[in-house]
Short mmCIF file of C-alpha atoms (C1' of nucleotides) in Angstrom, two decimals:
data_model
loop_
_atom_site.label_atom_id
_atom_site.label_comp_id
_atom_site.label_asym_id
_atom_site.label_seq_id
_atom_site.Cartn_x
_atom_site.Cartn_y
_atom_site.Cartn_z
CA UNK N 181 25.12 -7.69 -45.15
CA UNK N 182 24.94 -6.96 -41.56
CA UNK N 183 25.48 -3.11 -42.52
CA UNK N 184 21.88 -3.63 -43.99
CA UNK N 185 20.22 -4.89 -40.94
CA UNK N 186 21.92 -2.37 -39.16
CA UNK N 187 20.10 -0.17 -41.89
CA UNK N 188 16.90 -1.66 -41.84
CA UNK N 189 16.45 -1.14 -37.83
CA UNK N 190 17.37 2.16 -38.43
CA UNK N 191 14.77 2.94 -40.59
CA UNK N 192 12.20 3.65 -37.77
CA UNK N 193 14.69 5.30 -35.12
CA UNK N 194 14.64 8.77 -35.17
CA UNK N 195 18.41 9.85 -35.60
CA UNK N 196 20.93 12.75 -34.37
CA UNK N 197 22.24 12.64 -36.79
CA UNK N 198 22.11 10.35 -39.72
CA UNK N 199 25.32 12.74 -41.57
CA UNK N 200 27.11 11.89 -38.46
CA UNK N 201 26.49 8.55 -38.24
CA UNK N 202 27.86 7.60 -41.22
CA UNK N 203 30.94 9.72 -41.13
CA UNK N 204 31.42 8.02 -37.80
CA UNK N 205 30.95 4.71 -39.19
CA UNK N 206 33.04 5.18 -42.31
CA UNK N 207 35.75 6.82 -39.95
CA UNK N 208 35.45 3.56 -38.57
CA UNK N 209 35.75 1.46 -41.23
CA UNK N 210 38.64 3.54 -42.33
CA UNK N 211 41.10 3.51 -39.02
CA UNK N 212 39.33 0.10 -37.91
CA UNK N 213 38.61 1.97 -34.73
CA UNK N 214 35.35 0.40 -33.65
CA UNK N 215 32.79 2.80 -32.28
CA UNK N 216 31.67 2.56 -28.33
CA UNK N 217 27.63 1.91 -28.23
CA UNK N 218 25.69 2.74 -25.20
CA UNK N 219 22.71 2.14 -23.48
CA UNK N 220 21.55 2.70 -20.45
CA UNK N 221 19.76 0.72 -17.78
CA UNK N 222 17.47 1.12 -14.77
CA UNK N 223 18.45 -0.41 -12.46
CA UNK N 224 15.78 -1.30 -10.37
CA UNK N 225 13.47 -2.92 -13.20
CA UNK N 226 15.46 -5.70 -14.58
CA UNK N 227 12.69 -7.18 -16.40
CA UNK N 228 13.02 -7.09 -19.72
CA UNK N 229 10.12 -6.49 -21.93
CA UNK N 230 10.00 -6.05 -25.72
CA UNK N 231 10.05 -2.51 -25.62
CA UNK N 232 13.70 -3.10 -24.43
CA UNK N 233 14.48 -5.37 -27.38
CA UNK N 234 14.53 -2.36 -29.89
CA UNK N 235 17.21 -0.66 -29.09
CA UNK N 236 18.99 -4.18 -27.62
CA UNK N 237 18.44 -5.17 -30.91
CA UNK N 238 20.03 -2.32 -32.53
CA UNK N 239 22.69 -2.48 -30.42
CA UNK N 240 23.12 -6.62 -31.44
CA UNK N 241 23.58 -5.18 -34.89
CA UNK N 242 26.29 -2.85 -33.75
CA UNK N 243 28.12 -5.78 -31.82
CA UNK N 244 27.56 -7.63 -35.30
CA UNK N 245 29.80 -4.93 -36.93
CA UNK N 246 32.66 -5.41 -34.34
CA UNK N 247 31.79 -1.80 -32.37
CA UNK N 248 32.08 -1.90 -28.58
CA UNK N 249 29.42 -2.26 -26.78
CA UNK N 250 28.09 -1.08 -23.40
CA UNK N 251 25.72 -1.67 -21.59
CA UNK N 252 25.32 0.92 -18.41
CA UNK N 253 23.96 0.63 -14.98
CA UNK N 254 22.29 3.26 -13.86
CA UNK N 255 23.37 2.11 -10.31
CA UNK N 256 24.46 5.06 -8.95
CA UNK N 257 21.39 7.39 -10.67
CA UNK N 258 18.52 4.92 -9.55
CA UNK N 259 19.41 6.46 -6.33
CA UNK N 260 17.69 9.68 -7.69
CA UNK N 261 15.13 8.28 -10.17
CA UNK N 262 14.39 9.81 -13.69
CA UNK N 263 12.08 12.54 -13.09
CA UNK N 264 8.48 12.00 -13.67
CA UNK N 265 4.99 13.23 -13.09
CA UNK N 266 4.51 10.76 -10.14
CA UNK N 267 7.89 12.39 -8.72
CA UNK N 268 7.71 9.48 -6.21
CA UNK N 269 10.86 9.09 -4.56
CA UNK N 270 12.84 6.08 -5.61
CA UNK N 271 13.78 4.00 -2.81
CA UNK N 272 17.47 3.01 -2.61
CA UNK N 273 18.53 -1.00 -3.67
CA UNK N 274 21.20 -2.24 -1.95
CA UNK N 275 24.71 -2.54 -3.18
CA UNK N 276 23.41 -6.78 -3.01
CA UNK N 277 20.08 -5.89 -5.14
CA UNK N 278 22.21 -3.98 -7.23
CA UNK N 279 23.95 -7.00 -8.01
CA UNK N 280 21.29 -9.75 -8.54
CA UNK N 281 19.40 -7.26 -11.16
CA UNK N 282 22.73 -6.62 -12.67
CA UNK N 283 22.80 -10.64 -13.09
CA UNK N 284 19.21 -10.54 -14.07
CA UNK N 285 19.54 -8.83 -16.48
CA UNK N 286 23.23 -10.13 -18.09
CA UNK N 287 20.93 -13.16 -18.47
CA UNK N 288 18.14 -11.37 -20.20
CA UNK N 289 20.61 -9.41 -22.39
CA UNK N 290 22.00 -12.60 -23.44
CA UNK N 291 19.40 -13.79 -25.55
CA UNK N 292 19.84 -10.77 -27.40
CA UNK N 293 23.19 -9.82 -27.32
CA UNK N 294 26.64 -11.58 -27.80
CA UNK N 295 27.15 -11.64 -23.71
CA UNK N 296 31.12 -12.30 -24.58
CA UNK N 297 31.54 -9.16 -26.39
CA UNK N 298 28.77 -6.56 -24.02
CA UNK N 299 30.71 -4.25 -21.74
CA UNK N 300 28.37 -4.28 -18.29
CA UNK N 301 29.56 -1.02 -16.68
CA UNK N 302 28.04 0.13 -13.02
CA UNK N 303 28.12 4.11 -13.11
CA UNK N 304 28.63 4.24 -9.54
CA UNK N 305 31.92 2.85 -10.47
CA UNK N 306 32.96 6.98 -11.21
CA UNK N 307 30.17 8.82 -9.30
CA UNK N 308 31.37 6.54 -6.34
CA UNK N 309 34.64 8.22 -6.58
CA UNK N 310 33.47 11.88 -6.92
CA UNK N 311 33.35 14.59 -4.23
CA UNK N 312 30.46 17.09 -3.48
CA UNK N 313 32.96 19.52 -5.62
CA UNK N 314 32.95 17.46 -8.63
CA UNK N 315 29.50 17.22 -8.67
CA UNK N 316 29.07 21.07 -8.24
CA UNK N 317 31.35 21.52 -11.19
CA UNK N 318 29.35 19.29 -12.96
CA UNK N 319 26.18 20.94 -12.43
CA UNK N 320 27.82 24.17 -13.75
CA UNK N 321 27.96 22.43 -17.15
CA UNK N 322 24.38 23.42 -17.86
CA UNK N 323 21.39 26.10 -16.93
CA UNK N 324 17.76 26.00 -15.51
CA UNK N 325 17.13 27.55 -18.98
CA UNK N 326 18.10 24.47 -20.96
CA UNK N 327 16.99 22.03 -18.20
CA UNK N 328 13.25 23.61 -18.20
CA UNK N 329 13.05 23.09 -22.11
CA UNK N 330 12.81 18.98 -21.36
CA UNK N 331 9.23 18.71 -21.86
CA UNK N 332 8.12 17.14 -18.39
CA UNK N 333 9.56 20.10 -16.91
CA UNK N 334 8.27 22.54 -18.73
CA UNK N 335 4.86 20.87 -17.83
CA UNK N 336 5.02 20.68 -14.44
CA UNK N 337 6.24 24.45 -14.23
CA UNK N 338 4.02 25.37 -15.97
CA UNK N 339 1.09 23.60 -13.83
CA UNK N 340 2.73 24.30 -10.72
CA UNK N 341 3.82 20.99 -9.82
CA UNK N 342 6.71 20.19 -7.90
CA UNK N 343 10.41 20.01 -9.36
CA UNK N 344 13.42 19.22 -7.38
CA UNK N 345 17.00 20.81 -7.91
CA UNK N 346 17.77 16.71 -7.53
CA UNK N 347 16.09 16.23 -10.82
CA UNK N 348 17.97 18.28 -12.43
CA UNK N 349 21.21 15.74 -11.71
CA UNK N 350 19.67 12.87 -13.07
CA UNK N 351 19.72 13.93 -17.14
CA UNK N 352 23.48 15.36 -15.49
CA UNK N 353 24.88 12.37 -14.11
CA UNK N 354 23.54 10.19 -17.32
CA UNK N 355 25.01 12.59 -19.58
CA UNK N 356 28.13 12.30 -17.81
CA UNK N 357 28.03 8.37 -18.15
CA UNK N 358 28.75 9.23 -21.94
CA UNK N 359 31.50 11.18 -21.60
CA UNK N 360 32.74 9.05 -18.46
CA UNK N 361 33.10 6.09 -21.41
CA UNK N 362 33.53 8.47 -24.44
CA UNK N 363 30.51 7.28 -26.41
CA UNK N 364 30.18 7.55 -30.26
CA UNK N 365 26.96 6.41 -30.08
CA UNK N 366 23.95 6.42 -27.56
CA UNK N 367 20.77 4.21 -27.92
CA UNK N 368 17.33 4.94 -26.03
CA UNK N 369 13.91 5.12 -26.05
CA UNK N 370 12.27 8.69 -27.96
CA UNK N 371 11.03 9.58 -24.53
CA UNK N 372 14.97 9.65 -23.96
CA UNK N 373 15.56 11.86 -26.07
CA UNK N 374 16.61 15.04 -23.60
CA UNK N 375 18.66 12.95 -21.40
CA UNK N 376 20.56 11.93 -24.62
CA UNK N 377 21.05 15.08 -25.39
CA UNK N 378 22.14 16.17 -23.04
CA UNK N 379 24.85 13.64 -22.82
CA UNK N 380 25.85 15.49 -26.46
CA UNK N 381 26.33 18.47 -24.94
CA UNK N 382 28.24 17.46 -21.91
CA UNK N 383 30.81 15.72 -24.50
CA UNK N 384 30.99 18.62 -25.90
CA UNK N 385 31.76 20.75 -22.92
CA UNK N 386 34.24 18.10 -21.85
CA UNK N 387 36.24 18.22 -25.41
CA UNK N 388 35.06 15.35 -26.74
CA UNK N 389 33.08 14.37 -30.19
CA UNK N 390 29.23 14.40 -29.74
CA UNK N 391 27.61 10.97 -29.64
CA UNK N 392 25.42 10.36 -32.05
CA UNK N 393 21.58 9.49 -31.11
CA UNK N 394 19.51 6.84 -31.87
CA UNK N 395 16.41 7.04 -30.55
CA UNK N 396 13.76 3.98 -30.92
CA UNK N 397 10.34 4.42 -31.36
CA UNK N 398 8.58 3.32 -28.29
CA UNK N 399 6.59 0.33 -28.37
CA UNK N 400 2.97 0.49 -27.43
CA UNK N 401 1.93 -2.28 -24.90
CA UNK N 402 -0.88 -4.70 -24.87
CA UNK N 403 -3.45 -2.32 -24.10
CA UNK N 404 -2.45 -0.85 -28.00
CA UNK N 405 -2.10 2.89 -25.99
CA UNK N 406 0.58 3.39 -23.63
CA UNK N 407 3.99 2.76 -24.21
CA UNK N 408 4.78 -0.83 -22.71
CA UNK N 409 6.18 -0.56 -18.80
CA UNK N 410 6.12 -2.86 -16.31
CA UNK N 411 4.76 -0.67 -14.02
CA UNK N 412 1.55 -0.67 -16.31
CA UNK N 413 1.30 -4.12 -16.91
CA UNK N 414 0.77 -4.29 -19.86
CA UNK N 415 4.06 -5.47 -21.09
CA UNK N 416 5.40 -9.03 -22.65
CA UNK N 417 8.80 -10.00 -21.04
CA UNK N 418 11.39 -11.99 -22.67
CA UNK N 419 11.64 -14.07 -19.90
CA UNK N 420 7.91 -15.05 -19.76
CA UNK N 421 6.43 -18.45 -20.12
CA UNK N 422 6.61 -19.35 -24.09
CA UNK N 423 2.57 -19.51 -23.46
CA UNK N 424 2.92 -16.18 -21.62
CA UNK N 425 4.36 -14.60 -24.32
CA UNK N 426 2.32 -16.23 -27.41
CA UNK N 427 -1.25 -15.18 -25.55
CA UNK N 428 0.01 -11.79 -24.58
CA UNK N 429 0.79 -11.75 -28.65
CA UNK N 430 -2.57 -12.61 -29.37
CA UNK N 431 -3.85 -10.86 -27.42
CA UNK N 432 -2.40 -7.45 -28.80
CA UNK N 433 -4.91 -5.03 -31.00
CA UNK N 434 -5.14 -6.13 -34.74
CA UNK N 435 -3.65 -2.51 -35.01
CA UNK N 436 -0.74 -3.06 -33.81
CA UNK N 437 0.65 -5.86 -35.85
CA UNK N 438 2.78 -3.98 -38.06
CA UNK N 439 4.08 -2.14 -35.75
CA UNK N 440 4.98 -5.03 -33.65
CA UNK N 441 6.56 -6.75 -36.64
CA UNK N 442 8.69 -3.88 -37.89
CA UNK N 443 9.89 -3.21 -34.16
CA UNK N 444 10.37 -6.66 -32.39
CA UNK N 445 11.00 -9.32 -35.06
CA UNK N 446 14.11 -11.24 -36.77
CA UNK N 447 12.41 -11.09 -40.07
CA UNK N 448 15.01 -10.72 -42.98
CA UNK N 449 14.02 -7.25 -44.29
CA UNK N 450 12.55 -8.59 -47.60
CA UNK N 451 10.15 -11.15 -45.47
CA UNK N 452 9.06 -8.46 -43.61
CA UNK N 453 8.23 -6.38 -46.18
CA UNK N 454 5.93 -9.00 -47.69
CA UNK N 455 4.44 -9.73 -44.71
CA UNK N 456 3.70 -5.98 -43.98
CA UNK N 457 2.17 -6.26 -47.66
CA UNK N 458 0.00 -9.10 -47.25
CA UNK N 459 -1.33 -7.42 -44.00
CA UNK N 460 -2.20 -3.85 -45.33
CA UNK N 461 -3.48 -5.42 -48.28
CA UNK N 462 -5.76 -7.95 -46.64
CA UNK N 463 -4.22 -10.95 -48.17
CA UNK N 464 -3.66 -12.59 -44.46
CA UNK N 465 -5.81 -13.12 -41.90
CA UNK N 466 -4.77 -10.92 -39.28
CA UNK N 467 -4.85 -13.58 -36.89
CA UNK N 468 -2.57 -15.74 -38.77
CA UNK N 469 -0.69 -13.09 -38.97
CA UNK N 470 -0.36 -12.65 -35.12
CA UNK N 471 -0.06 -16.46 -35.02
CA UNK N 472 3.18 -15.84 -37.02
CA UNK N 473 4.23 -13.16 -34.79
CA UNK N 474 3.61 -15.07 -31.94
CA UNK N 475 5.22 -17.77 -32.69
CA UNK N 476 8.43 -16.39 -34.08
CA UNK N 477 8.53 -14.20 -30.97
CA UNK N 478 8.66 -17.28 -28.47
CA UNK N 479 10.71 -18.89 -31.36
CA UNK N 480 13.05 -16.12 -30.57
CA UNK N 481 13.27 -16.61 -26.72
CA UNK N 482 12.88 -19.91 -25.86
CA UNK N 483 13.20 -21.81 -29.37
CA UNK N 484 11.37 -22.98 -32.32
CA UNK N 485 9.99 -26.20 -30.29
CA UNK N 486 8.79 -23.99 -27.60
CA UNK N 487 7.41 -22.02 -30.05
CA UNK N 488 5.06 -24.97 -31.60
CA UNK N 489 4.27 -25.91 -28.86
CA UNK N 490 2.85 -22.69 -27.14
CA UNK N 491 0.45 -22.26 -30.61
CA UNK N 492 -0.99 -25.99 -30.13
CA UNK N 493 -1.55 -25.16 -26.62
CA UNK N 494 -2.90 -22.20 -27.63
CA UNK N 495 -5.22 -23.43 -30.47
CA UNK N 496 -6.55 -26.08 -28.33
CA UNK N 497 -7.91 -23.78 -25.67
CA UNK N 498 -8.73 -20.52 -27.00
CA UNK N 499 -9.77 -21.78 -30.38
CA UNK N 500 -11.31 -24.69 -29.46
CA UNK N 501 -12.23 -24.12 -26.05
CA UNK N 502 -10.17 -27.57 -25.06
CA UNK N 503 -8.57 -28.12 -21.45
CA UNK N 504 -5.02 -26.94 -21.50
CA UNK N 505 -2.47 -30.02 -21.37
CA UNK N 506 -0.98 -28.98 -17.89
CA UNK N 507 -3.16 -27.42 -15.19
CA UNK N 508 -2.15 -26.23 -11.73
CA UNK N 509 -2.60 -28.72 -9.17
CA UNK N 510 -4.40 -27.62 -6.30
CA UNK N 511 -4.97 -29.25 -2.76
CA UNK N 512 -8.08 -29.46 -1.01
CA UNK N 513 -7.37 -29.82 2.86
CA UNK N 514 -9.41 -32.18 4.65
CA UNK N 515 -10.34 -29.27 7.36
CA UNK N 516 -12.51 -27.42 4.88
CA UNK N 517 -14.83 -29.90 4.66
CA UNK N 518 -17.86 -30.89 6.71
CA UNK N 519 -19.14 -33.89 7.60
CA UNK N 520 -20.13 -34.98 4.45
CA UNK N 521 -17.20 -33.95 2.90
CA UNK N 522 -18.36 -30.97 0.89
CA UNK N 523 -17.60 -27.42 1.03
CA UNK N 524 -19.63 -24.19 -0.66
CA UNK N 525 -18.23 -23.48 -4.00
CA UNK N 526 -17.31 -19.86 -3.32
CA UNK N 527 -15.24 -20.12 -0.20
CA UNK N 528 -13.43 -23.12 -2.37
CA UNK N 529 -12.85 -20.90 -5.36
CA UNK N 530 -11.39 -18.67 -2.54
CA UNK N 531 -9.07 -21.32 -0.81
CA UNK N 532 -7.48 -22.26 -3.74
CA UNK N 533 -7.01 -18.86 -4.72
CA UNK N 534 -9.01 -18.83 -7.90
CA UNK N 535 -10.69 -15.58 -7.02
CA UNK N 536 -8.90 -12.76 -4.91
CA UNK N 537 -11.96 -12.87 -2.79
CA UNK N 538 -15.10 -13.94 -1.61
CA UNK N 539 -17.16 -11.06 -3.33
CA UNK N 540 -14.96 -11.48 -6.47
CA UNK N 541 -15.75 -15.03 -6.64
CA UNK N 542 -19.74 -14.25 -6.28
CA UNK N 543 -19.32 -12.63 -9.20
CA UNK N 544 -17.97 -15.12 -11.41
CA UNK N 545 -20.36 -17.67 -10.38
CA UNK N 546 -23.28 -14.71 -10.98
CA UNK N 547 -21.42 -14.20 -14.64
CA UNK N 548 -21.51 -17.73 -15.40
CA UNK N 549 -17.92 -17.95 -15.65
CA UNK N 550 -17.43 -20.93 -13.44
CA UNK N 551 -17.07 -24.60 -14.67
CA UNK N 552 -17.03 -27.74 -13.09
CA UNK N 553 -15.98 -30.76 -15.10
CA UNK N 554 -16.70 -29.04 -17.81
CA UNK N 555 -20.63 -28.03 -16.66
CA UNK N 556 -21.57 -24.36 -16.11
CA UNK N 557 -22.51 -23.24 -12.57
CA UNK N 558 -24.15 -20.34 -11.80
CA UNK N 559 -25.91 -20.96 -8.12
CA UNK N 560 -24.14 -19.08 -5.62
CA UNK N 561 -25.20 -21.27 -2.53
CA UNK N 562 -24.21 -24.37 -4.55
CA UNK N 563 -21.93 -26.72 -2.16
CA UNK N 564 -19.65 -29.43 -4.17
CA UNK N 565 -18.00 -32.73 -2.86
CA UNK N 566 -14.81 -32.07 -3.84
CA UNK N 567 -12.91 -35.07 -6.16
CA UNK N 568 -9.32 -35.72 -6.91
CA UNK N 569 -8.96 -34.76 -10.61
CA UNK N 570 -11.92 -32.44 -10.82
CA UNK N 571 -11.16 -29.67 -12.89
CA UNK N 572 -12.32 -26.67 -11.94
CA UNK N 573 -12.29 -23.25 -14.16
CA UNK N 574 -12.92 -19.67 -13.98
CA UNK N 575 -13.12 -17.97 -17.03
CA UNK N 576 -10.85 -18.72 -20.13
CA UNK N 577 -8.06 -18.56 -18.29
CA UNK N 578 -8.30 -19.91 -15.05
CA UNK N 579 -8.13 -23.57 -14.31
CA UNK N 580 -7.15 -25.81 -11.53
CA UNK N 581 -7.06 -29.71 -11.42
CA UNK N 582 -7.74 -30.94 -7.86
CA UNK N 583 -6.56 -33.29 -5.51
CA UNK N 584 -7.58 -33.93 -1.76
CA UNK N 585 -5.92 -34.36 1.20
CA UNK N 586 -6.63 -36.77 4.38
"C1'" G D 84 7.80 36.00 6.41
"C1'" G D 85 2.68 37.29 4.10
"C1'" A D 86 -1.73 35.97 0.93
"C1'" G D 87 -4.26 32.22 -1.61
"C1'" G D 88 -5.11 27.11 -3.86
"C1'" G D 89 -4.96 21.80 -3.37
"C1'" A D 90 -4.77 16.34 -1.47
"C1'" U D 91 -10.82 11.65 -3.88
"C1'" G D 92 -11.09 4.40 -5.29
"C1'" C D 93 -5.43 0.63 -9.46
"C1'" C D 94 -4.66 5.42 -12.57
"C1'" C D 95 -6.87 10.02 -14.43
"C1'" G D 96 -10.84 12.85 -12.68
"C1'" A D 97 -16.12 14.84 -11.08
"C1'" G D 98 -18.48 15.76 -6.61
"C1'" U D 99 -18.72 21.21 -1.82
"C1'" G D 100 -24.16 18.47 4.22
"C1'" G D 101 -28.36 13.57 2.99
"C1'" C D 102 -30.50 10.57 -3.28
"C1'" C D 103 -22.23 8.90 -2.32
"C1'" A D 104 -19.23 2.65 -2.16
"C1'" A D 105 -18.84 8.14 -4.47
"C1'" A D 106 -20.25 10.74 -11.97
"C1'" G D 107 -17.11 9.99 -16.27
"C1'" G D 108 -12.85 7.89 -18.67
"C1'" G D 109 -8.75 4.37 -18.72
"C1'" A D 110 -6.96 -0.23 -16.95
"C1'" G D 111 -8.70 -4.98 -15.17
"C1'" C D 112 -12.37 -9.03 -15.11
"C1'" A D 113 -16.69 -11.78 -17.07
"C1'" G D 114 -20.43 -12.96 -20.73
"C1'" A D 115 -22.11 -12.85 -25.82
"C1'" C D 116 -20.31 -12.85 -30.52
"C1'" U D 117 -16.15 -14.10 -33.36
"C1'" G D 118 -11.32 -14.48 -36.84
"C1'" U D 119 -7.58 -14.50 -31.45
"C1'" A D 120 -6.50 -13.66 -24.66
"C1'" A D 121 -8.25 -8.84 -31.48
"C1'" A D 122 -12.42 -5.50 -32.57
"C1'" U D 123 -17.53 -4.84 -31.09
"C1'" C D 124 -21.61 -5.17 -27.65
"C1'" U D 125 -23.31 -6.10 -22.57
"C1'" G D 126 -22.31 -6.55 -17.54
"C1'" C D 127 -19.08 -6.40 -13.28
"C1'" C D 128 -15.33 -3.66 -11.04
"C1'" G D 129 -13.78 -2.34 -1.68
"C1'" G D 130 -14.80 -6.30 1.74
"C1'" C D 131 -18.12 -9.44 4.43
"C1'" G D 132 -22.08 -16.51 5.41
"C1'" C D 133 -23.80 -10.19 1.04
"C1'" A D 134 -31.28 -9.88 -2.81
"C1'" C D 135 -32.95 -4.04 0.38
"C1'" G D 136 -27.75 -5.56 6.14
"C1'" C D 137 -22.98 -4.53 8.22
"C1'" C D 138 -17.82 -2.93 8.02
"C1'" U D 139 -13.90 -0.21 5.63
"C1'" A D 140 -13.01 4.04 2.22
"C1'" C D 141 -12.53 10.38 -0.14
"C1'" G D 142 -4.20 13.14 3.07
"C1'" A D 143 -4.11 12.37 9.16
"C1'" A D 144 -6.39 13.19 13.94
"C1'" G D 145 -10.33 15.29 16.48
"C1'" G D 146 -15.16 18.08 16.45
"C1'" U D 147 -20.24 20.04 14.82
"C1'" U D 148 -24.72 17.43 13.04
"C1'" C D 149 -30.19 12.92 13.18
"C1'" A D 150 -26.65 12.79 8.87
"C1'" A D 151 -19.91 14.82 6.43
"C1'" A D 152 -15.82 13.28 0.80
"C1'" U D 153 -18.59 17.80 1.57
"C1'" C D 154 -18.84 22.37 7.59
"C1'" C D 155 -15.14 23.61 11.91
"C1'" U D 156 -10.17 22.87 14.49
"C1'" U D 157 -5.30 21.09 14.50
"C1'" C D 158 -1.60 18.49 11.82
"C1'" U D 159 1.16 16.47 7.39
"C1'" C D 160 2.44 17.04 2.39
"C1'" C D 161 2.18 19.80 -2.25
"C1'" C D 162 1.48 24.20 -5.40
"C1'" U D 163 0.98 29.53 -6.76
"C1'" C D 164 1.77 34.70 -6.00
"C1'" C D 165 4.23 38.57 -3.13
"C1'" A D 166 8.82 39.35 -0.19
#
RNA sequence: GGAGGGAUGCCCGAGUGGCCAAAGGGAGCAGACUGUAAAUCUGCCGGCGCACGCCUACGAAGGUUCAAAUCCUUCUCCCUCCA
């Protein structure tokens, strides 16, 4: 039973390899040796999005089956950062920092993982331990050859940007986390897919059995094209606001509902296939069919009540164009009005931070974006008496319910 | 050590004396439409008591010029080739 979820999120992860997977597992099942899972963390973005969920989910599966599981903070190899084209330096988190993500994230993990059975392992808790020689002998595990054949450094060689020798320890030192723990299995992202390899090969060089690779496909974030990242923004975190999460949903290209459903829902593998079905085949709406996915993705985060809630919420404003049940209060001070007690609309918009500024808040009114009580306003020099309870909105999305001060 | 190339707005990327707040694309935002915060179309997209005005902005600091992202000097950082 679980075996066949296990299965089923396997189907899209590209695997090194499948032969040795199973062997593994039935060696498993055989000597009731359970296998050790890892996965590796940043630890300076403890956010977790739903592009983390696939392989978190993979690993729950895993954890289902009795194998170890571990999770693996990158503590010590943040202080490098994973090469990349912006080949910004990363700055160094404090050993407290450290910490409070680490926590972060245990609670994150939790809604996805059994927390009682996830091994949370800091790899400074070896590197801290190493000297300079042990790191020199590591680095004689492996040539520039085999290092430049990792795609984003064969780029940038090849168009002359910059590469540091310190680079070249990061896929090192994560490699070495696997053979630090003995790993039968590694998890990651594709665009992983060097740094897990190299982690085979280190094994190897170390005397131990390979790990075996499972790499998920990367989700694509809200904007349908890059892969989701925090850094981009475009990303839905498990920790969001059920309403957070259930518009970012919506809000995702038609395109991308398969893909979303095959990679971040619970759906028992013969729902799913139906579902899939009805899509391609036109028999759903797509939007009820991004209402479902919606839904059962808060349903999966912050519960089914949540859940129902978020799509009234959502139906009533969006669809209908209704006031959303709970708006921000904001304050009015008494100072910014004059004597008569009114104010111009754009410096209000500004005060109570409905615009980022004065120029952006021009152009809402010029758009026609701005609502008073429900009426449209579009002069720029128009000056309002502000009201407790007037509700004030900019755009769809924007809304603030005031009150004033003395 | 020598020779050459480069640094542009949130990102990518054009621009080599005025027409440049800076092409184009992406992202973002708004409006219309709708089936949704989808798609599509249109518009906006540095700030400012802002309709043609001013300020800030093209790695940094100076300079030439009526006028500089564009020319000169110095500096910082990056890259390539040779050694």
């Amino acid at each position: 039973m679980e075996q066949d979820k296990l299965m089923t999120l396997l189907e899209t992860a590209e695997i090194i390899s499948r032969e040795e997977l199973l062997k593994k597992l039935e060696k498993s099942k055989e000597t009731g040796q359970p296998l050790k899972v890892k996965l590796g963390l940043d630890p300076s973005a403890p956010d977790i999005h739903l592009g983390h969920t696939v392989p978190l989910r993979i690993m729950r599966a895993f954890q289902d089956l009795n194998h170890e599981v571990y999770l693996i903070i990158g503590d010590f190899t943040g202080r490098i950062g994973d090469p990349s084209e912006k080949a910004e330096t990363r700055q160094q988190l404090t050993q407290e920092e450290v910490l409070a993500n680490a926590r972060t994230y245990e609670e994150q993990f939790s809604k996805i993982l059994n927390p009682d059975k996830t091994n949370l392992v800091f790899n400074s808790s070896w590197f801290n331990e190493w000297q300079t020689e042990d790191f020199l002998q590591l680095a004689t595990r492996y040539t520039v050859a085999r290092m430049l054949e990792r795609d984003d450094f064969a780029r940038r060689y090849r168009e002359g940007r910059p590469i540091t020798i310190l680079e070249f320890f990061y896929p090192l030192l994560q490699g070495y986390d696997s053979v630090a723990i003995k790993a039968d299995i590694e998890l990651g992202g594709m665009d992983q897919k060097f740094n897990l390899l190299v982690g085979r090969q280190l094994q190897r060089e170390y005397g131990q059995t390979p790990q075996v690779l499972i790499m998920s496909p990367l989700l694509e974030g809200t904007d349908g094209v890059q892969k989701m990242s925090k850094s981009l923004g475009n990303y839905i975190g498990i920790n969001e606001a059920p309403g957070q999460i259930y518009g970012k949903t919506m809000s995702i290209d038609d395109e991308l509902l398969v893909r979303y459903f095959k990679l971040t829902t619970d759906f028992k593998t013969r729902e799913l296939e139906k579902i899939i079905k009805e899509i391609e085949e036109g028999k759903i709406h797509p939007m009820e069919a991004k209402k479902l996915l919606a839904r059962h993705l808060v349903a999966m985060y912050h519960g089914d009540e949540a859940a129902q809630a978020a799509e009234k919420e959502f139906e009533n404003v969006f669809s209908r164009g209704e006031l959303p049940s709970q708006m921000p209060e904001k304050i009015v001070q008494a100072e910014w009005l004059d004597e008569s007690g009114e104010i111009d609309l754009i410096s209000l918009l500004y005060k109570l931070e409905l615009v980022e500024s004065r120029s952006w808040g021009r152009r809402m009114l010029k758009q026609g974006a701005v609502y008073i009580d429900g009426e449209r306003v579009k002069d720029q020099d128009t000056r309002i008496c502000p009201k407790p309870s007037m509700i004030i909105r900019v755009g769809k999305r924007r809304f603030a319910r005031l009150s004033v001060t003395q």
